[in-house]
Amino acid sequence: QAKYKERGTVLAEDQLAQMSKQLDTFRTNLEEFASKHKQEIRKNPEFRVQFQDMCATIGVDPLASGKGFWSEMLGVGDFYYELGVQIIEVCLALKHRNGGLITLEELHQQVLKGRGKFAQDVSQDDLLRAIKKLKVLGSGFGLIPVGGTFLVQSVPAELNMDHTVVLQLAEKKGFVTVSEIRASLRWETERARQVLEHLLKEGMAWLDTQAPDEPQFWLPALFTELHSQEITPEEAKEAIP
Amino acid sequence: MDRFSWTTGLLELGETLVVQQRGVRLSDGEEKVKFDSGVLLLSTHRLIWRDQKNHECCMAVPLSQIVFIEEQAAGIGKSAKIVVHLHPASSNKEPGPFQSSKYSYIKLSFKEHGQIEFYRRLSEEITQRRWESIPTGQAMQVKRGSQAGRIRAVGIVGIERKLEEKRKETDKNISEAFEDLSKLMEKAKEMVELSKSIANKIKEKQGDITEDETIRFKSYLLSMGIANPVTRETYGSGTQYHMQLAKQLAGILQTPLEERGGIMSLTEVYCLVNRARGLELLSPEDLVNACKMLESLKLPLRLRIFDSGVMVIELQSHNEEEMVAAALETVSEKGSLTADEFAKLVGMSVLLAKERLLLAEKMGHLCRDDSVEGLRFYPNLFLTQS
């Protein structure tokens, strides 16, 4: 019994020592890689996607910690964490208008504007990855798939499958009516009403009672051409109390 | 090196790009020159070298000047090279970096590989001598007054060539970077497997890992970005790093918290801390993991999670339940308030204002009126007026 246990101890300790050595070697390899290709990661969004996918495949999260090797040596961490800050600021600045829902496209535009001419290029994939990391902060960051793209949620509002489906329906025209929901989704009026009321309460939908046939529920998040107000980076910063 | 002429680097009409390679150093015969790091381009007509740092420094030699070429294999600490033997410069050659040279050959050092391919293509072009059959026109030239001597090619052709150049360069760089990345990932994968094995041993209690060793193991996982397979906790929570971070945060956040009524959401903290840092930013998980340790380290701040999932940092001295009493007074004074209105009155973020009102409701002090016009809170008269 005792002997078996002893061997077990040695094995585990050995492996730990082995891991320590391998870690040192890996660190050196990564440094070399960084010296040659760090620019590639900085400048090339497609390469970043490849990089992230490969990490995911082998079970490694390069963005888990700013203290990780990947972050330290390739600078990927700072890139995404700073992007996270910019995303939070944009969402906060526009929340009063769209209730905490914004299309990925609009978010992308606003973030690029805030970053200025000389900053690195940022792709939509980059935004998605940054947002996924922000979830853990508990303020309700989430992604809702609509019409081939995403709506970014930045408030802790409860949005279940029913709400998501109605948002997807509204994506085509920017608004939706009870009749449309009944026709497309085969729901009863009451169910449609409840969902729309919830979106109204959360400030994500606005009610147009003057529409010709029946009230229309508009989603400001989906207004693309109607943007008149431009948020400057200063305004965005001020939005954080 | 006296065979080179300065050039804009733009290809001429009729001239086609064959291959290009980054990281090439030029040598004048056996002597090093200052052209240390550049992109070498081979076209149907010329050999062009452009400095990687200073794109205006660009020179070319016509392929017709080449007598023959040789390969020089790489050695220890030496890159592979191509030696290019050249005819003497013609008398009407355009000015270049060197007026004269004692060598009749130059060396191209391929510091970032690519020598084999380049040699093959260069041999082909020298054999085919395409420059003899394809006449090149000069691209249209417009002299800019303010930049004396700088010539720009105008027109679609010039632009297209530049784009193709860029694309090819990008592709080449990517494929090499990708190769190197794949090799790196193989090694990383080994580490992941090893960590799983160690974790299994810990789980099955095969061998007493001391606490010190556990801490070491966690920090290895953190470095590699591997999820902790033993506890299933998010990446390396509870490491030394997070403990230190927690202590730092306690220092950094004291004043901001006091300025904001003793409470801040975690997203606010994330932005504040990272904006202040500028570099070496914290990941969201770093922040959460550090905050989870605040209480156990007996620091003057704590992490609190509301029912809604909203996470905040509070000063220990802050008592949200007491704030609720104050909130009740405010609401009573105004009759009723929405989260937005309350936030404006008190000077809080809407997010936290809402949480306070919800808490007040939970404690029975407030009632809600939930309509399409918004969520409004009233003093709970059922409780007070019995």
XYZ file of C-alpha atoms in Angstrom:
627
model
C 0.000 0.000 0.000
C 2.558 2.479 1.172
C 4.915 1.709 -1.683
C 2.218 2.256 -4.277
C 1.356 5.578 -2.779
C 4.978 6.636 -2.775
C 5.365 5.895 -6.477
C 2.277 7.928 -7.154
C 3.818 10.917 -5.428
C 7.018 10.714 -7.397
C 5.185 10.484 -10.693
C 3.097 13.566 -10.098
C 6.032 15.595 -8.878
C 8.088 14.461 -11.813
C 5.418 15.545 -14.193
C 5.219 18.910 -12.541
C 8.959 19.352 -12.935
C 8.655 18.258 -16.526
C 5.924 20.769 -17.109
C 8.030 23.487 -15.610
C 10.840 22.742 -18.025
C 8.540 22.507 -20.996
C 7.010 25.789 -19.994
C 10.386 27.497 -20.112
C 11.089 26.056 -23.542
C 7.675 27.054 -24.760
C 8.172 30.559 -23.505
C 11.368 30.841 -25.546
C 9.659 29.450 -28.642
C 6.851 31.913 -28.210
C 9.317 34.767 -27.853
C 10.920 33.768 -31.119
C 7.573 33.516 -32.808
C 6.668 36.933 -31.459
C 9.846 38.542 -32.701
C 9.054 37.357 -36.211
C 5.299 37.519 -36.391
C 3.993 39.872 -33.750
C 3.270 42.421 -36.456
C 1.201 39.908 -38.360
C -1.118 39.484 -35.431
C -1.331 43.207 -34.859
C -2.052 44.130 -38.417
C -3.934 41.206 -39.841
C -7.474 40.375 -38.699
C -7.601 37.146 -40.705
C -4.462 35.898 -39.062
C -5.933 36.680 -35.683
C -8.901 34.492 -36.522
C -6.593 31.615 -37.505
C -4.656 32.086 -34.319
C -7.739 32.078 -32.119
C -9.207 29.046 -33.855
C -6.023 27.064 -33.399
C -5.874 27.945 -29.733
C -9.464 26.887 -29.262
C -8.816 23.579 -31.002
C -6.050 22.586 -28.646
C -7.864 23.824 -25.553
C -6.012 27.036 -24.807
C -7.523 30.465 -24.181
C -5.014 33.150 -25.072
C -7.268 35.835 -23.642
C -7.945 34.253 -20.273
C -5.429 36.360 -18.440
C -3.276 39.406 -19.081
C -0.610 37.487 -17.251
C -0.630 34.619 -19.722
C 2.301 34.095 -22.105
C 0.182 34.781 -25.161
C -0.895 38.107 -23.846
C 2.512 39.109 -22.553
C 4.488 38.209 -25.611
C 2.149 38.564 -28.527
C 0.278 41.529 -27.164
C -3.043 39.908 -28.076
C -4.328 40.555 -24.602
C -3.953 44.316 -24.612
C -5.528 44.493 -28.037
C -8.710 42.700 -26.952
C -8.936 44.080 -23.436
C -8.672 47.635 -24.683
C -11.270 46.855 -27.303
C -13.468 45.663 -24.441
C -13.201 49.058 -22.790
C -14.109 50.798 -26.043
C -17.098 48.530 -26.559
C -18.378 49.206 -23.050
C -18.052 52.945 -23.575
C -19.872 52.976 -26.899
C -22.710 50.836 -25.558
C -23.083 53.043 -22.515
C -23.150 56.204 -24.595
C -25.914 54.897 -26.834
C -27.979 53.039 -24.264
C -30.437 55.864 -23.714
C -31.289 55.674 -27.393
C -31.467 51.953 -28.063
C -32.190 50.438 -24.669
C -28.946 48.479 -24.621
C -29.257 46.730 -27.976
C -27.016 47.609 -30.889
C -26.179 45.933 -34.167
C -22.677 44.602 -34.600
C -22.290 46.870 -37.639
C -23.136 50.036 -35.775
C -20.934 49.036 -32.857
C -18.114 48.394 -35.317
C -18.499 51.808 -36.924
C -18.621 53.639 -33.619
C -15.631 51.794 -32.232
C -13.567 52.515 -35.340
C -14.510 56.169 -35.114
C -13.455 56.323 -31.514
C -10.135 54.664 -32.217
C -9.081 57.241 -34.763
C -7.225 57.131 -38.050
C -3.931 55.749 -36.872
C -5.165 52.897 -34.747
C -4.957 49.271 -35.808
C -7.709 47.826 -37.850
C -10.430 46.019 -35.907
C -12.667 43.401 -37.479
C -16.127 42.236 -36.499
C -14.611 38.942 -35.411
C -12.383 40.883 -33.037
C -15.441 42.583 -31.554
C -17.222 39.275 -31.055
C -14.293 37.814 -29.192
C -13.935 40.866 -26.985
C -17.652 40.798 -26.180
C -17.544 37.120 -25.242
C -14.889 37.973 -22.687
C -16.936 40.845 -21.272
C -19.760 38.495 -20.325
C -17.956 37.463 -17.195
C -18.258 40.982 -15.747
C -21.934 40.393 -15.122
C -23.411 43.471 -16.719
C -25.403 41.608 -19.248
C -23.174 41.517 -22.310
C -24.495 39.038 -24.803
C -24.878 38.277 -28.479
C -28.192 37.674 -30.213
C -27.995 36.213 -33.714
C -30.252 38.057 -36.173
C -30.379 37.936 -39.953
C -26.843 36.694 -40.508
C -25.284 39.110 -38.052
C -25.633 39.865 -34.342
C -27.326 42.239 -31.976
C -25.101 43.103 -29.058
C -26.870 43.300 -25.723
C -25.209 45.353 -23.025
C -27.794 45.470 -20.247
C -28.835 42.731 -17.864
C -32.310 42.452 -19.353
C -33.846 39.031 -19.525
C -34.207 38.116 -23.160
C -35.480 34.623 -23.750
C -36.083 32.692 -26.974
C -39.393 34.432 -27.623
C -37.794 37.864 -27.455
C -34.904 36.768 -29.647
C -37.206 35.398 -32.305
C -39.213 38.626 -32.441
C -35.995 40.647 -32.720
C -34.972 38.469 -35.637
C -38.331 39.068 -37.263
C -38.007 42.825 -36.801
C -34.554 42.884 -38.324
C -35.790 43.044 -41.917
C -37.681 46.312 -41.685
C -36.588 47.722 -38.353
C -40.052 47.282 -36.915
C -42.634 44.602 -36.340
C -46.384 44.403 -35.701
C -48.589 42.006 -33.820
C -50.139 40.801 -37.084
C -46.749 39.991 -38.543
C -45.829 37.967 -35.487
C -49.108 36.090 -35.625
C -48.651 35.359 -39.314
C -44.964 34.426 -39.314
C -44.656 32.692 -35.972
C -48.228 31.440 -35.551
C -48.440 32.824 -32.027
C -51.529 33.967 -30.267
C -52.044 37.675 -29.856
C -51.421 37.543 -26.127
C -48.035 35.944 -26.496
C -46.980 38.498 -29.115
C -48.211 41.365 -26.939
C -46.272 40.191 -23.914
C -43.028 39.975 -25.827
C -43.489 43.403 -27.400
C -44.425 44.964 -24.074
C -41.313 43.559 -22.480
C -39.157 45.092 -25.215
C -40.958 48.410 -24.717
C -40.380 48.335 -20.994
C -36.716 47.650 -21.452
C -36.452 50.624 -23.784
C -35.385 48.428 -26.649
C -38.505 49.083 -28.663
C -40.452 52.238 -29.378
C -44.174 52.353 -30.115
C -45.579 54.115 -33.136
C -49.320 54.377 -32.624
C -49.794 56.605 -35.639
C -48.928 53.924 -38.164
C -51.699 53.446 -40.746
C -52.934 49.919 -40.098
C -51.868 49.023 -36.589
C -49.267 50.053 -34.019
C -45.697 49.421 -35.095
C -42.956 48.440 -32.699
C -39.663 49.943 -33.855
C -36.227 48.892 -32.705
C -33.820 51.809 -32.516
C -30.960 49.341 -32.548
C -31.923 48.557 -36.111
C -32.114 52.153 -37.322
C -29.214 52.375 -39.699
C -29.811 55.293 -42.023
C -31.600 57.304 -39.437
C -28.603 58.028 -37.269
C -28.208 61.728 -36.827
C -26.436 61.979 -33.536
C -22.771 61.283 -33.606
C -21.089 60.332 -30.407
C -17.627 61.745 -30.024
C -15.041 59.810 -28.056
C -15.280 62.512 -25.364
C -19.006 62.011 -25.017
C -18.484 58.292 -24.807
C -15.959 58.719 -22.007
C -18.248 61.036 -20.133
C -20.972 58.448 -20.265
C -19.101 56.505 -17.642
C -19.937 58.150 -14.312
C 26.319 47.718 -55.746
C 26.977 50.467 -58.231
C 24.686 48.793 -60.748
C 21.579 49.771 -58.782
C 19.473 52.834 -59.631
C 16.979 54.593 -57.393
C 13.417 53.859 -58.358
C 9.884 54.450 -57.162
C 9.314 50.742 -56.843
C 6.197 50.935 -58.945
C 6.053 48.472 -61.766
C 5.877 49.818 -65.268
C 3.282 48.979 -67.855
C 4.114 45.564 -69.258
C 6.214 44.664 -66.220
C 4.815 41.863 -64.062
C 5.657 40.893 -60.515
C 6.955 37.340 -60.260
C 7.841 36.842 -56.601
C 8.828 38.855 -53.563
C 10.454 38.144 -50.255
C 10.792 40.052 -47.018
C 13.786 40.187 -44.785
C 16.523 40.427 -47.389
C 19.849 42.098 -46.770
C 22.063 43.435 -49.545
C 25.823 43.185 -49.578
C 28.264 44.813 -51.928
C 30.389 41.818 -52.778
C 31.849 40.704 -49.484
C 31.141 43.968 -47.694
C 28.041 44.739 -45.678
C 26.169 47.880 -46.575
C 23.486 49.740 -44.689
C 20.660 48.104 -46.618
C 19.956 45.597 -43.963
C 16.293 44.776 -44.052
C 14.188 45.018 -47.141
C 11.673 43.487 -49.455
C 13.197 41.974 -52.547
C 10.956 41.910 -55.575
C 11.517 40.035 -58.780
C 9.708 41.247 -61.840
C 9.911 40.185 -65.468
C 12.319 43.067 -66.026
C 14.092 44.009 -62.836
C 15.310 43.067 -59.405
C 13.941 45.632 -56.941
C 14.860 46.153 -53.289
C 12.841 48.340 -50.938
C 13.752 49.176 -47.360
C 11.180 47.754 -44.933
C 11.351 50.705 -42.590
C 11.722 53.501 -45.096
C 9.656 52.790 -48.155
C 11.087 55.729 -50.027
C 14.444 53.998 -50.110
C 13.960 51.837 -53.153
C 16.419 50.673 -55.798
C 16.495 48.347 -58.778
C 18.780 46.697 -61.255
C 17.646 45.454 -64.661
C 17.724 41.684 -65.092
C 19.616 42.248 -68.310
C 22.590 43.233 -66.152
C 22.851 39.772 -64.622
C 25.637 37.534 -65.892
C 24.883 34.530 -63.712
C 23.698 33.625 -60.220
C 24.845 31.216 -57.515
C 23.348 29.801 -54.364
C 25.049 29.835 -51.005
C 23.575 27.496 -48.439
C 22.770 28.617 -44.933
C 25.200 27.876 -42.143
C 25.225 28.215 -38.384
C 24.224 31.794 -37.734
C 24.251 32.539 -41.449
C 21.269 32.920 -43.727
C 21.040 31.355 -47.140
C 22.235 33.661 -49.898
C 22.076 34.239 -53.617
C 25.146 35.704 -55.253
C 24.356 37.769 -58.328
C 27.161 38.466 -60.760
C 26.596 41.578 -62.850
C 27.812 43.231 -66.026
C 29.491 46.575 -65.545
C 27.070 49.450 -65.210
C 26.211 51.253 -68.415
C 27.289 54.852 -68.713
C 23.771 56.213 -68.958
C 22.546 54.411 -65.876
C 20.237 56.407 -63.597
C 21.773 57.479 -60.279
C 21.745 54.995 -57.420
C 23.112 54.424 -53.914
C 26.657 53.815 -55.006
C 28.769 55.586 -57.603
C 31.392 52.916 -57.762
C 32.196 49.520 -56.364
C 35.220 47.273 -56.392
C 33.007 44.205 -56.727
C 31.200 42.917 -59.756
C 28.725 40.928 -57.727
C 26.266 41.444 -54.924
C 24.885 39.110 -52.288
C 21.285 38.760 -51.231
C 20.881 37.363 -47.697
C 17.541 35.783 -46.940
C 17.120 36.373 -43.222
C 13.534 35.199 -43.235
C 13.943 32.232 -45.575
C 12.470 32.172 -49.063
C 15.822 31.757 -50.755
C 15.015 28.532 -52.519
C 11.869 29.782 -54.163
C 13.415 33.085 -55.080
C 16.439 31.412 -56.666
C 14.209 29.167 -58.726
C 12.128 32.076 -60.015
C 15.150 34.255 -60.673
C 16.764 31.458 -62.690
C 13.582 31.075 -64.708
C 13.373 34.778 -65.492
C 17.020 34.959 -66.492
C 16.523 31.989 -68.798
C 13.284 33.182 -70.329
C 14.484 36.762 -70.764
C 10.944 38.031 -70.950
C 12.174 41.598 -70.760
C 13.397 41.346 -74.302
C 9.998 40.551 -75.740
C 7.751 42.722 -73.591
C 8.341 46.410 -74.066
C 7.615 48.511 -71.023
C 6.032 51.919 -71.280
C 6.693 54.476 -68.657
C 3.775 54.872 -66.296
C 2.487 58.431 -66.449
C 4.531 60.703 -64.269
C 3.347 63.663 -62.291
C 5.968 65.666 -60.452
C 4.866 67.030 -57.092
C 6.357 70.445 -56.521
C 6.625 70.126 -52.789
C 8.405 66.790 -52.960
C 11.235 67.464 -55.341
C 12.364 64.485 -57.311
C 9.513 62.241 -56.234
C 7.585 60.754 -59.130
C 4.179 59.191 -58.788
C 2.490 56.914 -61.250
C -1.110 57.766 -61.829
C -3.822 55.573 -63.126
C -5.566 52.314 -62.519
C -2.629 50.184 -63.556
C -0.375 51.669 -60.927
C -2.983 51.175 -58.237
C -3.746 47.624 -59.230
C -0.101 46.703 -59.182
C 0.287 48.138 -55.722
C -2.675 46.165 -54.475
C -1.399 42.966 -55.992
C 1.984 43.615 -54.445
C 0.398 44.089 -51.077
C -1.740 41.013 -51.399
C 1.165 38.818 -52.425
C 3.298 40.132 -49.635
C 0.520 39.501 -47.161
C -0.041 35.987 -48.461
C 3.627 35.142 -48.263
C 3.919 36.485 -44.756
C 0.806 34.682 -43.663
C 1.877 31.330 -44.976
C 5.189 31.551 -43.193
C 3.646 32.876 -40.023
C 1.034 30.161 -40.252
C 3.672 27.466 -40.544
C 5.495 28.772 -37.513
C 2.217 29.080 -35.661
C 1.300 25.471 -36.381
C 4.594 24.279 -34.963
C 4.057 26.385 -31.883
C 0.578 25.000 -31.390
C 1.892 21.449 -31.517
C 4.072 22.226 -28.546
C 1.262 23.979 -26.744
C -0.903 20.925 -27.268
C 1.685 18.759 -25.516
C 1.497 21.064 -22.523
C -2.273 20.787 -22.432
C -2.059 16.985 -22.421
C 0.540 17.050 -19.678
C -1.564 19.343 -17.536
C -4.553 17.033 -17.929
C -2.458 14.111 -16.776
C -1.247 15.992 -13.724
C -4.769 17.110 -12.927
C -5.996 13.526 -13.097
C -3.364 12.463 -10.643
C -4.383 15.190 -8.277
C -8.005 14.235 -8.578
C -7.422 10.578 -7.922
C -5.173 11.530 -5.061
C -2.306 9.578 -6.529
C 0.439 11.280 -4.715
C 0.238 14.119 -2.282
C 0.810 17.287 -4.089
C 1.795 19.870 -1.542
C 0.017 23.155 -1.401
C 3.043 24.902 -2.819
C 3.000 22.584 -5.778
C -0.689 23.170 -6.317
C -0.034 26.875 -6.418
C 2.778 26.308 -8.929
C 0.523 24.166 -11.064
C -2.175 26.816 -11.089
C 0.306 29.441 -12.193
C 1.476 27.191 -15.047
C -2.121 26.870 -16.173
C -2.517 30.607 -15.997
C 0.554 31.191 -18.138
C -0.668 28.835 -20.827
C -4.316 29.844 -20.669
C -5.481 26.332 -19.785
C -8.670 25.908 -17.795
C -8.075 24.424 -14.364
C -9.238 20.834 -14.874
C -9.299 19.974 -11.194
C -11.631 22.545 -9.769
C -13.320 23.507 -13.026
C -12.884 27.078 -11.908
C -12.186 29.629 -14.503
C -8.568 29.843 -15.466
C -6.213 29.659 -12.567
C -8.362 31.479 -10.087
C -6.759 31.820 -6.725
C -3.218 32.166 -7.971
C -0.539 34.357 -6.419
C -1.051 36.748 -9.267
C -4.697 37.248 -8.402
C -3.913 37.719 -4.751
C -1.458 40.476 -5.575
C -3.921 41.970 -7.985
C -6.615 42.001 -5.309
C -4.354 43.949 -2.995
C -3.505 46.409 -5.771
C -7.144 46.920 -6.560
C -7.920 47.697 -2.948
C -5.431 50.533 -3.181
C -6.484 51.849 -6.573
C -10.218 51.732 -6.004
C -10.520 53.281 -2.555
C -10.835 56.882 -3.732
C -12.940 56.262 -6.836
C -15.371 54.285 -4.713
C -15.653 57.025 -2.159
C -16.330 59.491 -4.966
C -19.123 57.319 -6.283
C -21.055 56.709 -3.125
C -19.184 53.577 -2.154
C -20.284 51.319 -4.990
C -19.252 50.656 -8.602
C -20.238 48.072 -11.160
C -17.565 45.670 -12.302
C -17.690 47.045 -15.850
C -16.967 50.512 -14.474
C -14.043 49.112 -12.518
C -12.748 47.277 -15.597
C -12.754 50.470 -17.645
C -11.291 52.610 -14.882
C -8.438 50.269 -14.072
C -7.507 49.502 -17.667
C -7.654 53.123 -18.775
C -5.330 53.989 -15.922
C -2.928 51.182 -16.811
C -2.581 51.929 -20.508
C -0.450 48.827 -20.997
C -0.460 45.291 -19.600
C -4.178 45.423 -19.186
C -6.277 43.104 -17.080
C -8.513 40.574 -18.715
C -12.117 40.514 -17.517
C -11.407 37.156 -15.916
C -8.335 38.521 -14.128
C -10.527 41.193 -12.595
C -13.278 38.824 -11.512
C -10.835 36.298 -10.064
C -9.026 38.984 -8.116
C -12.275 40.447 -6.801
C -13.399 37.021 -5.625
C -10.449 37.034 -3.261
C -11.092 40.458 -1.738
C -13.163 39.228 1.157
C -10.931 36.300 2.125
C -7.914 38.581 2.087
C -9.748 40.876 4.493
C -9.347 43.866 2.234
C -11.564 46.957 2.674
C -13.550 46.189 -0.490
C -15.842 43.356 -1.405
C -17.492 41.813 -4.414
C -21.243 41.604 -4.408
C -23.493 39.869 -6.891
C -27.091 40.979 -7.216
C -29.947 38.674 -8.153
C -29.890 40.023 -11.663
C -26.306 38.869 -12.057
C -24.938 42.391 -11.911
C -21.595 42.412 -10.107
C -20.384 45.336 -8.054
C -17.506 46.317 -5.826
C -18.467 47.931 -2.553
C -16.466 49.496 0.199
C -16.710 47.326 3.290
C -18.005 50.365 5.071
C -20.730 50.709 2.478
C -24.028 49.324 3.552
C -26.437 48.940 0.685
C -29.282 48.147 3.049
C -28.809 51.518 4.743
C -28.769 53.203 1.347
C -32.118 51.580 0.755
C -33.589 53.527 3.670
C -32.342 56.751 2.090
C -33.721 55.634 -1.274
C -37.139 55.082 0.297
C -37.115 58.653 1.587
C -36.232 60.003 -1.838
C -38.959 58.015 -3.526
C -41.511 59.051 -0.911
C -40.655 62.726 -1.381
C -41.286 62.473 -5.115
C -44.255 60.171 -4.847
C -42.794 57.695 -7.279
C -39.630 57.287 -9.343
C -38.275 55.261 -12.231
C -34.702 53.993 -12.175
C -33.718 56.703 -14.674
C -35.252 59.484 -12.571
C -33.731 58.150 -9.379
C -30.334 57.853 -11.019
C -30.422 61.486 -12.144
C -31.545 62.731 -8.742
C -28.965 60.888 -6.737
C -26.133 61.020 -9.288
C -25.671 57.295 -9.808
C -25.438 55.129 -12.888
C -28.809 53.832 -14.047
C -27.601 50.270 -13.645
C -26.856 50.673 -9.927
C -29.866 52.883 -9.317
C -32.074 50.103 -10.614
C -30.365 47.534 -8.400
C -30.914 49.685 -5.329
C -34.595 50.124 -6.081
C -34.943 46.398 -6.722
C -33.283 45.678 -3.421
C -35.602 48.102 -1.683
C -38.493 46.267 -3.277
C -37.082 42.930 -2.175
C -36.866 44.250 1.368
C -40.481 45.284 1.169
C -40.001 49.041 1.194
C -41.068 49.717 -2.361
C -43.756 48.511 -4.726
C -43.478 48.405 -8.466
C -45.787 49.579 -11.196
C -44.699 47.749 -14.313
C -46.278 49.186 -17.445
C -45.252 49.921 -20.995
C -44.348 53.382 -19.827
C -41.609 51.921 -17.758
C -40.897 50.444 -14.380
C -41.912 52.831 -11.626
C -41.406 52.408 -7.893
C -43.733 53.598 -5.133
C -43.384 53.451 -1.360
C -44.972 50.266 -0.147
C -48.077 51.591 1.553
C -49.299 48.088 2.279
C -46.526 47.859 4.797
C -46.715 51.291 6.356
C -50.415 51.885 6.380
C -51.872 48.877 8.069
